[in-house]
PDB file of C-alpha atoms in Angstrom:
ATOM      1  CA  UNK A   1       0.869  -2.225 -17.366  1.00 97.00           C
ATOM      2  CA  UNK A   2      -1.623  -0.046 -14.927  1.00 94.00           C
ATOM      3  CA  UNK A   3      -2.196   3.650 -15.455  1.00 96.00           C
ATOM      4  CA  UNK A   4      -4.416   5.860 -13.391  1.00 94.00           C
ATOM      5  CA  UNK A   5      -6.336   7.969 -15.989  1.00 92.00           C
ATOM      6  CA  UNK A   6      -4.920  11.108 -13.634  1.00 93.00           C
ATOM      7  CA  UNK A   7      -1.382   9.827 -13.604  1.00 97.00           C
ATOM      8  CA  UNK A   8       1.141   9.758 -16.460  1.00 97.00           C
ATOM      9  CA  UNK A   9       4.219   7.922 -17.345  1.00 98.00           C
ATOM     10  CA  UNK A  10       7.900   9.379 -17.668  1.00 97.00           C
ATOM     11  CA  UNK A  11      10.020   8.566 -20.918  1.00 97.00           C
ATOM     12  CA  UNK A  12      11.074   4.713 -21.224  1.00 97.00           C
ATOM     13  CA  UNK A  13       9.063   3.152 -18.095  1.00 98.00           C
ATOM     14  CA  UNK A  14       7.789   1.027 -20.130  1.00 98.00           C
ATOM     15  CA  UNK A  15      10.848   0.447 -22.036  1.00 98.00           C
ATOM     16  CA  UNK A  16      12.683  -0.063 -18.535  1.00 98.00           C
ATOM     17  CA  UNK A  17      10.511  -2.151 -16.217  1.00 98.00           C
ATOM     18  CA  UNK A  18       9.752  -4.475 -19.637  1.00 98.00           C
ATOM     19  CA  UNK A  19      13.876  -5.080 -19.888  1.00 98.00           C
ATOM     20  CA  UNK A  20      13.834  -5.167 -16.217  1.00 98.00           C
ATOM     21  CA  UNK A  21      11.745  -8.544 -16.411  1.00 98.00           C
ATOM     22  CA  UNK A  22      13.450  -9.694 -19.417  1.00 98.00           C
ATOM     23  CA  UNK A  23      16.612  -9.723 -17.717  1.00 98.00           C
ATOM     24  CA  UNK A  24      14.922 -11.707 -14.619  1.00 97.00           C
ATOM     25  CA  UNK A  25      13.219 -14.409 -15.705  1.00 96.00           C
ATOM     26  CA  UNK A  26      12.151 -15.925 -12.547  1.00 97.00           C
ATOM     27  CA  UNK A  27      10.793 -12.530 -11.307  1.00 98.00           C
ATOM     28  CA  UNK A  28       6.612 -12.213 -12.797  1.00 98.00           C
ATOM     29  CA  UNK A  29       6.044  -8.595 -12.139  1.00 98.00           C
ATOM     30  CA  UNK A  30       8.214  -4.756 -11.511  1.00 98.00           C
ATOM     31  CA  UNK A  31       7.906  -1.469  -9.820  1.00 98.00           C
ATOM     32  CA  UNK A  32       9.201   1.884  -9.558  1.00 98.00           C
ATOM     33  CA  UNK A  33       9.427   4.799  -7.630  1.00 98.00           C
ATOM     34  CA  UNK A  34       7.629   7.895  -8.734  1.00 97.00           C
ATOM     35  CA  UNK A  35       6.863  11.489  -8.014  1.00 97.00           C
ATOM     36  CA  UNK A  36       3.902  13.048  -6.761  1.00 96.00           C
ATOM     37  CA  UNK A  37       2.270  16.547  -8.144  1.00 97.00           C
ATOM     38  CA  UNK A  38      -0.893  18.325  -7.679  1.00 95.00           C
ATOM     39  CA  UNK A  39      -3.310  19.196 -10.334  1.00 93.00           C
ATOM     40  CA  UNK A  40      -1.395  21.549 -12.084  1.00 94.00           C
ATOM     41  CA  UNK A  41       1.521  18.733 -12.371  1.00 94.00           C
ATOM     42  CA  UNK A  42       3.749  20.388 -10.047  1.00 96.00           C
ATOM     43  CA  UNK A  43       6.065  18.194  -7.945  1.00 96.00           C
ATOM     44  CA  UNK A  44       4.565  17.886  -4.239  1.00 96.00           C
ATOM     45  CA  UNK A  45       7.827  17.134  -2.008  1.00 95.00           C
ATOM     46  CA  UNK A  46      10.654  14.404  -2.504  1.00 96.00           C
ATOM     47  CA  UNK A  47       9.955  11.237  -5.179  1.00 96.00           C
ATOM     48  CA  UNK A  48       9.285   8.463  -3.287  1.00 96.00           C
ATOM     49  CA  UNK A  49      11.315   5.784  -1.666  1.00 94.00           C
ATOM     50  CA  UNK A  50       9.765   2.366  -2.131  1.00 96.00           C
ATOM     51  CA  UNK A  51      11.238  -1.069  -0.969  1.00 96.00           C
ATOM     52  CA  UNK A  52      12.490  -3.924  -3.164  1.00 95.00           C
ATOM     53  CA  UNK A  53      12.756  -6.387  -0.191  1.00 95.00           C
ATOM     54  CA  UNK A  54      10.286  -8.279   1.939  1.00 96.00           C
ATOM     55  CA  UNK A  55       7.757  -6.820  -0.305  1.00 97.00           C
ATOM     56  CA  UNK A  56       4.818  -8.789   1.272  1.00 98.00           C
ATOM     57  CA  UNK A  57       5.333  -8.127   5.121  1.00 98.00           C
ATOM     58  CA  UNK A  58       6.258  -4.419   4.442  1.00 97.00           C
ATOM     59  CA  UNK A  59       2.889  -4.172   3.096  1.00 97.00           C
ATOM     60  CA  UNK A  60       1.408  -5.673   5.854  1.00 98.00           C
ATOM     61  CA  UNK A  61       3.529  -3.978   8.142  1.00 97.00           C
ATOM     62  CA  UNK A  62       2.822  -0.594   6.624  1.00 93.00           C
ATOM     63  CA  UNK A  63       6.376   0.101   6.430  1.00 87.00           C
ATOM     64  CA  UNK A  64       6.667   2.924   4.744  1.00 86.00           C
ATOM     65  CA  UNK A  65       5.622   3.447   0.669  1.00 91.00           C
ATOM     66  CA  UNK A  66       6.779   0.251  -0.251  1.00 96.00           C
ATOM     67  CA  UNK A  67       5.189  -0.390  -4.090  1.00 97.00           C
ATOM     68  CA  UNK A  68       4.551   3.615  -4.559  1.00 97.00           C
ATOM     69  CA  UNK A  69       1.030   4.208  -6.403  1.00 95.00           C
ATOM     70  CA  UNK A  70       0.648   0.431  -7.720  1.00 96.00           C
ATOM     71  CA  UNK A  71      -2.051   1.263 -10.555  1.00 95.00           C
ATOM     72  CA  UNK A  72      -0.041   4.018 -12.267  1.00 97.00           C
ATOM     73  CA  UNK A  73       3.160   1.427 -11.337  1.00 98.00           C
ATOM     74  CA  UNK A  74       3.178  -2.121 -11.940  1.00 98.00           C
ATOM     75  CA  UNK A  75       4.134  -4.187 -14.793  1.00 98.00           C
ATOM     76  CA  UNK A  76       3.682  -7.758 -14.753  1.00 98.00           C
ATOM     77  CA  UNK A  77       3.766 -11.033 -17.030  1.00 98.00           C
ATOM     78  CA  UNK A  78       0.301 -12.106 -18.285  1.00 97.00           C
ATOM     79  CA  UNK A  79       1.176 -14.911 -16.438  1.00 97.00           C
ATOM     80  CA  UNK A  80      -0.416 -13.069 -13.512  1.00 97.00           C
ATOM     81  CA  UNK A  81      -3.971 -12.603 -15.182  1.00 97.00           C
ATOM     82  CA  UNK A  82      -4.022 -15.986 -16.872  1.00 98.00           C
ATOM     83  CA  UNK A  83      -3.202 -17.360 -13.133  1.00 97.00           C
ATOM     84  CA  UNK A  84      -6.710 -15.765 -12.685  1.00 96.00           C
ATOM     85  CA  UNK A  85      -5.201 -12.937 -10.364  1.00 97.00           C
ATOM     86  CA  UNK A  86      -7.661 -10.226 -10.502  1.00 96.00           C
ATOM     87  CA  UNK A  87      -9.081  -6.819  -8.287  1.00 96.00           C
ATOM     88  CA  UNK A  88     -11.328  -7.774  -6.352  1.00 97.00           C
ATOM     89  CA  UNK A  89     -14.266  -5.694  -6.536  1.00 94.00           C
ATOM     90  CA  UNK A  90     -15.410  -5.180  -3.066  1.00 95.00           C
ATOM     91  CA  UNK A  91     -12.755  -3.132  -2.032  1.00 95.00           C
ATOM     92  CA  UNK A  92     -12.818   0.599  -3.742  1.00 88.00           C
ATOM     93  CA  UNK A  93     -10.245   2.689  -2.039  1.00 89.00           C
ATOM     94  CA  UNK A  94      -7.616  -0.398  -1.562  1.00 94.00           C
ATOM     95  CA  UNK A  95      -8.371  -3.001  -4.378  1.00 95.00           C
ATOM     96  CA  UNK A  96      -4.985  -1.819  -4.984  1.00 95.00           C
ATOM     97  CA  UNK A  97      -3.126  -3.060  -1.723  1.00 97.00           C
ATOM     98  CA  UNK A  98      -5.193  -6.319  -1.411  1.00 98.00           C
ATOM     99  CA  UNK A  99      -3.777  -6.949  -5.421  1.00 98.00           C
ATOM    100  CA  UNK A 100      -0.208  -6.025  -4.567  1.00 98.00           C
ATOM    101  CA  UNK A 101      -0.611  -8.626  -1.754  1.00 98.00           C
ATOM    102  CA  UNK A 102      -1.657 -11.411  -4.134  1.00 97.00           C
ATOM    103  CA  UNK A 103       1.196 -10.455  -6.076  1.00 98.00           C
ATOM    104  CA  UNK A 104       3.457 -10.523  -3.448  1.00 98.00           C
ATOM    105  CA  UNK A 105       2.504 -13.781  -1.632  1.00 98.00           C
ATOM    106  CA  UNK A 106       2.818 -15.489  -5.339  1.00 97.00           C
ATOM    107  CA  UNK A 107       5.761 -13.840  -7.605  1.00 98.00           C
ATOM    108  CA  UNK A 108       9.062 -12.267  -7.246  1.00 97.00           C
ATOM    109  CA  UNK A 109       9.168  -8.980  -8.390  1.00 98.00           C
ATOM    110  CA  UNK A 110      11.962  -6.072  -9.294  1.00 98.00           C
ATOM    111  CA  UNK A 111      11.957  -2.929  -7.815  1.00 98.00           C
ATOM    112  CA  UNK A 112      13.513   0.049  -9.841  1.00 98.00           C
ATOM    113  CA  UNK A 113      14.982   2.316  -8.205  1.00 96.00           C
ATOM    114  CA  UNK A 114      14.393   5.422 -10.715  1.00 97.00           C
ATOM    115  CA  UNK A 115      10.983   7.557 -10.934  1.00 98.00           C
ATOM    116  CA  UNK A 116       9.362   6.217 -14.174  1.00 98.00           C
ATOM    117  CA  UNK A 117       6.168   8.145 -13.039  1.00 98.00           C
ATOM    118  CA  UNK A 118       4.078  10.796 -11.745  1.00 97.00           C
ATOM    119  CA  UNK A 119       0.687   9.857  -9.466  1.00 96.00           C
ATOM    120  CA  UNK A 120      -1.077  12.705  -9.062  1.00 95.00           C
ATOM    121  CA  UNK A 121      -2.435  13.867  -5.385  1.00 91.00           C
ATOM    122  CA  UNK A 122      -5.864  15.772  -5.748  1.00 84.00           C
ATOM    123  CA  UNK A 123      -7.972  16.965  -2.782  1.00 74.00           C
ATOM    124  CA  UNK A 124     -10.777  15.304  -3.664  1.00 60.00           C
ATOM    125  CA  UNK A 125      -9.414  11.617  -4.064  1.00 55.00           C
ATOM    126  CA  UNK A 126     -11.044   8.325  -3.468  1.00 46.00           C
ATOM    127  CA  UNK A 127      -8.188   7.426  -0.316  1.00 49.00           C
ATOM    128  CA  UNK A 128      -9.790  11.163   1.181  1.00 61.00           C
ATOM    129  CA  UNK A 129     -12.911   9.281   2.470  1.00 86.00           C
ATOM    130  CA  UNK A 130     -11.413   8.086   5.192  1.00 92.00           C
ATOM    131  CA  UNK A 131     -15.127   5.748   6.325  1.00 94.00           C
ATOM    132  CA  UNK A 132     -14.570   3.578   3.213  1.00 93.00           C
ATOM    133  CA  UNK A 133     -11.066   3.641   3.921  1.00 93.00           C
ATOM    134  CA  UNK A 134     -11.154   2.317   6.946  1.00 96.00           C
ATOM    135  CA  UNK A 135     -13.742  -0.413   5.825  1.00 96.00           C
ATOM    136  CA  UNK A 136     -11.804  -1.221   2.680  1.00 97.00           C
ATOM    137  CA  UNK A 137      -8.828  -1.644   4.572  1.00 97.00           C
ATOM    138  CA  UNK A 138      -9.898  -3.297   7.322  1.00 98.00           C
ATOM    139  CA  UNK A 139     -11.609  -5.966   5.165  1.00 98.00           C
ATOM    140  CA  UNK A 140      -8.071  -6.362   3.144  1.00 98.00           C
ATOM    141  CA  UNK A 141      -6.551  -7.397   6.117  1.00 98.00           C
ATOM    142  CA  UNK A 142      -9.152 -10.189   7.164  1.00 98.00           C
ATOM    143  CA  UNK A 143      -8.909 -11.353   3.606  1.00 98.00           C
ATOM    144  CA  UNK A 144      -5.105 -11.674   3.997  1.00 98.00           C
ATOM    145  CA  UNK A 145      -5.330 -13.525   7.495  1.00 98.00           C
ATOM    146  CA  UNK A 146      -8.266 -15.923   5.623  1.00 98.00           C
ATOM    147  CA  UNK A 147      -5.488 -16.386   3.038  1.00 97.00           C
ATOM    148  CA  UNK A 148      -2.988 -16.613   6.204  1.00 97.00           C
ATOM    149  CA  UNK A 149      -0.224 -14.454   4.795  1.00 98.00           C
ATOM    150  CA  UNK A 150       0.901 -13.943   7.898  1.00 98.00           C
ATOM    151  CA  UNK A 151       3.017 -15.888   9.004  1.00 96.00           C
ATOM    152  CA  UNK A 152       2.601 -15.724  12.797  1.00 97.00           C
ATOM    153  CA  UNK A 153       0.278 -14.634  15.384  1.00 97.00           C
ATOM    154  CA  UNK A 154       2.218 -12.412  16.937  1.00 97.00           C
ATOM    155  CA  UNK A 155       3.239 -10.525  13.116  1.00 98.00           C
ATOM    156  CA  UNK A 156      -0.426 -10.220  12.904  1.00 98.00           C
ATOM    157  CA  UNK A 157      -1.614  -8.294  15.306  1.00 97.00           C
ATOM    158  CA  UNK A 158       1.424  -6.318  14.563  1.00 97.00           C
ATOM    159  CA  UNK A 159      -0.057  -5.637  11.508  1.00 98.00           C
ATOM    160  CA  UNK A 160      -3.877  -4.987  12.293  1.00 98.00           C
ATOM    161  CA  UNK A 161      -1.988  -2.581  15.281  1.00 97.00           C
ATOM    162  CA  UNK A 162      -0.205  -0.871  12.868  1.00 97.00           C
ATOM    163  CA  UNK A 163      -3.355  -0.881  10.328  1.00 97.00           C
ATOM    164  CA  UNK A 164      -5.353   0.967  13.397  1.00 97.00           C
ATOM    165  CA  UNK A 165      -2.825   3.368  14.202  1.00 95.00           C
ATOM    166  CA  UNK A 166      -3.012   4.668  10.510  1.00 94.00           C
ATOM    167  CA  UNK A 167      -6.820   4.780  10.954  1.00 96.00           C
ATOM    168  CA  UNK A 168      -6.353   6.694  13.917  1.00 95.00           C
ATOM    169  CA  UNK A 169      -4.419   9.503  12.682  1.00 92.00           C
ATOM    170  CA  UNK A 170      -6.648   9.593   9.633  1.00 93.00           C
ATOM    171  CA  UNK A 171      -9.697  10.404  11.317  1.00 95.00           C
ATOM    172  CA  UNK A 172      -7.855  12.379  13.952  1.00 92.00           C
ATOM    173  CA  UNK A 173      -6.115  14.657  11.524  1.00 91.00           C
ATOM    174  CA  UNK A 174      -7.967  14.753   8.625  1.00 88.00           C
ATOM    175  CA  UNK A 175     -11.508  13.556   9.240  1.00 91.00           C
ATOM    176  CA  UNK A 176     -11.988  15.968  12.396  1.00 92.00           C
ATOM    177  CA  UNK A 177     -13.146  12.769  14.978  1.00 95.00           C
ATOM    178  CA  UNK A 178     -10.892  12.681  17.771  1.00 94.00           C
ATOM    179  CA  UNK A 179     -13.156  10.476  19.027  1.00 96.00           C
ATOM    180  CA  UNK A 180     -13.218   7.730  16.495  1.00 96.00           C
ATOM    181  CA  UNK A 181      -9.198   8.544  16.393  1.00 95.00           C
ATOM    182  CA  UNK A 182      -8.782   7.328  19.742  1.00 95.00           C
ATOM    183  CA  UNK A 183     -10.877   4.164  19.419  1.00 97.00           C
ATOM    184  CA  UNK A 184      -8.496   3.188  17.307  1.00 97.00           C
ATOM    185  CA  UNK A 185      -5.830   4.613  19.692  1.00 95.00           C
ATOM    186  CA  UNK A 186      -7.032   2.570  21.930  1.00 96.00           C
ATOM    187  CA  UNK A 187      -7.250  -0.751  19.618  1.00 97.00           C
ATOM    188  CA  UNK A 188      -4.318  -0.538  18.075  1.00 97.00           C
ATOM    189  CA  UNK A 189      -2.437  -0.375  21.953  1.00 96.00           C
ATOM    190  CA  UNK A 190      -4.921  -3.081  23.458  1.00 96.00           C
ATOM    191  CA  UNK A 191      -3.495  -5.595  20.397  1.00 96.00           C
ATOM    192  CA  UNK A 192       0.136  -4.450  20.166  1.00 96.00           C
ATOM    193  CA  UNK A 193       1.115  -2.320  23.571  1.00 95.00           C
ATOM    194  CA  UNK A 194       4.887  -2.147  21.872  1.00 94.00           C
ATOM    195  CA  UNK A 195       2.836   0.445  19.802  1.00 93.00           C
ATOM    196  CA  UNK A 196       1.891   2.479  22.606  1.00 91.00           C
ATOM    197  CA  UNK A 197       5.687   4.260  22.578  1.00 86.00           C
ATOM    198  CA  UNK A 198       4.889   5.399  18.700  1.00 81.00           C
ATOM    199  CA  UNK A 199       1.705   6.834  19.696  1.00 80.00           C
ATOM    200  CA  UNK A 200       3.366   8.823  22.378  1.00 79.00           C
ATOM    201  CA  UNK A 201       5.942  10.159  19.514  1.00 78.00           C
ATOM    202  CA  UNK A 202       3.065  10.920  17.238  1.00 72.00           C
ATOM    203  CA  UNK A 203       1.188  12.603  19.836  1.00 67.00           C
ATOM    204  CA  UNK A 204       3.927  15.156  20.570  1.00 63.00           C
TER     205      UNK A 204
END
């Protein structure tokens, strides 16, 4: 089991994702949802909603919080580590996404549908700097086409559109460079132009 040293775990999650993969034995590794809360461990809006199916292309689709705060989350089999999975260490801000895509390409998993945790939101956060963010994240994605978990071209550049748009807003909105923003604007459209109606809606 993962734990943030900043997060914390409800009552029986470990109790309940443990019997969750007990009572699965084909499935290697189990999720939650959780709740987010500031520093003084106050609830920030709604628990989250994460996704049980079509794990893998959900995370490379960026569809929404699909495994919600993965290193205050997962529990999985040793079976994973004696596989040799492991972070990789060139990647700060998204070790976590390019491991929950190993896991996904390679297990079954079990998603729980109650919030077993709390992940903890602070202003100062690794995921605020968005520069190694968008490097980390970036280089995730060009590991995961090297590993070609993608499963078509065309789902691809999906993706890596969908990747940019995120970039976009993030150094739109909160890194103050509109004009980095609309580079990626402007990428994102250029490899997907389906995308160009969602930036419209964002925009608005």
């Amino acid at each position: 089991a993962l734990l943030d040293a900043d997060d914390t775990f409800l009552p029986g999650n470990l109790e309940t994702k443990i019997n969750a993969l007990k009572n699965d034995p084909d499935a290697a590794w189990t999720f939650s949802n959780l709740q987010h809360i500031d520093e003084h461990s106050q609830p920030i809006g709604e628990p989250t909603n994460g996704k049980g199916d079509h794990v893998l292309d959900r995370i490379l689709l960026w569809n929404g919080e699909t495994i919600p705060g993965p290193c205050s989350n997962l529990v999985f089999r040793r079976k994973v580590i004696d596989d040799g999975l492991r972070f990789d260490g060139q990647f700060s801000t998204a070790a976590d996404q390019d491991f929950c895509l190993q896991l996904a390409s390679r297990y079954r998993s079990v998603f729980i549908r109650k919030v077993l945790a709390h992940y903890r939101l602070l202003p100062g956060s690794m995921s605020r700097n968005i520069a190694v963010m968008e490097k980390d994240h970036i280089g995730v994605y060009q590991k995961a086409r090297k590993l070609q978990l993608f499963h078509s071209g065309s789902f691809r550049r999906k993706c890596f559109s969908n990747l940019y748009l995120i970039l976009a807003g993030s150094w739109w909105v909160n890194g103050k460079n509109k004009r980095r923003g609309m580079l990626f604007m402007i990428r994102s459209v250029l490899l997907y132009p389906p995308n160009f109606m969602k930036l419209l809606r964002k925009l608005k």
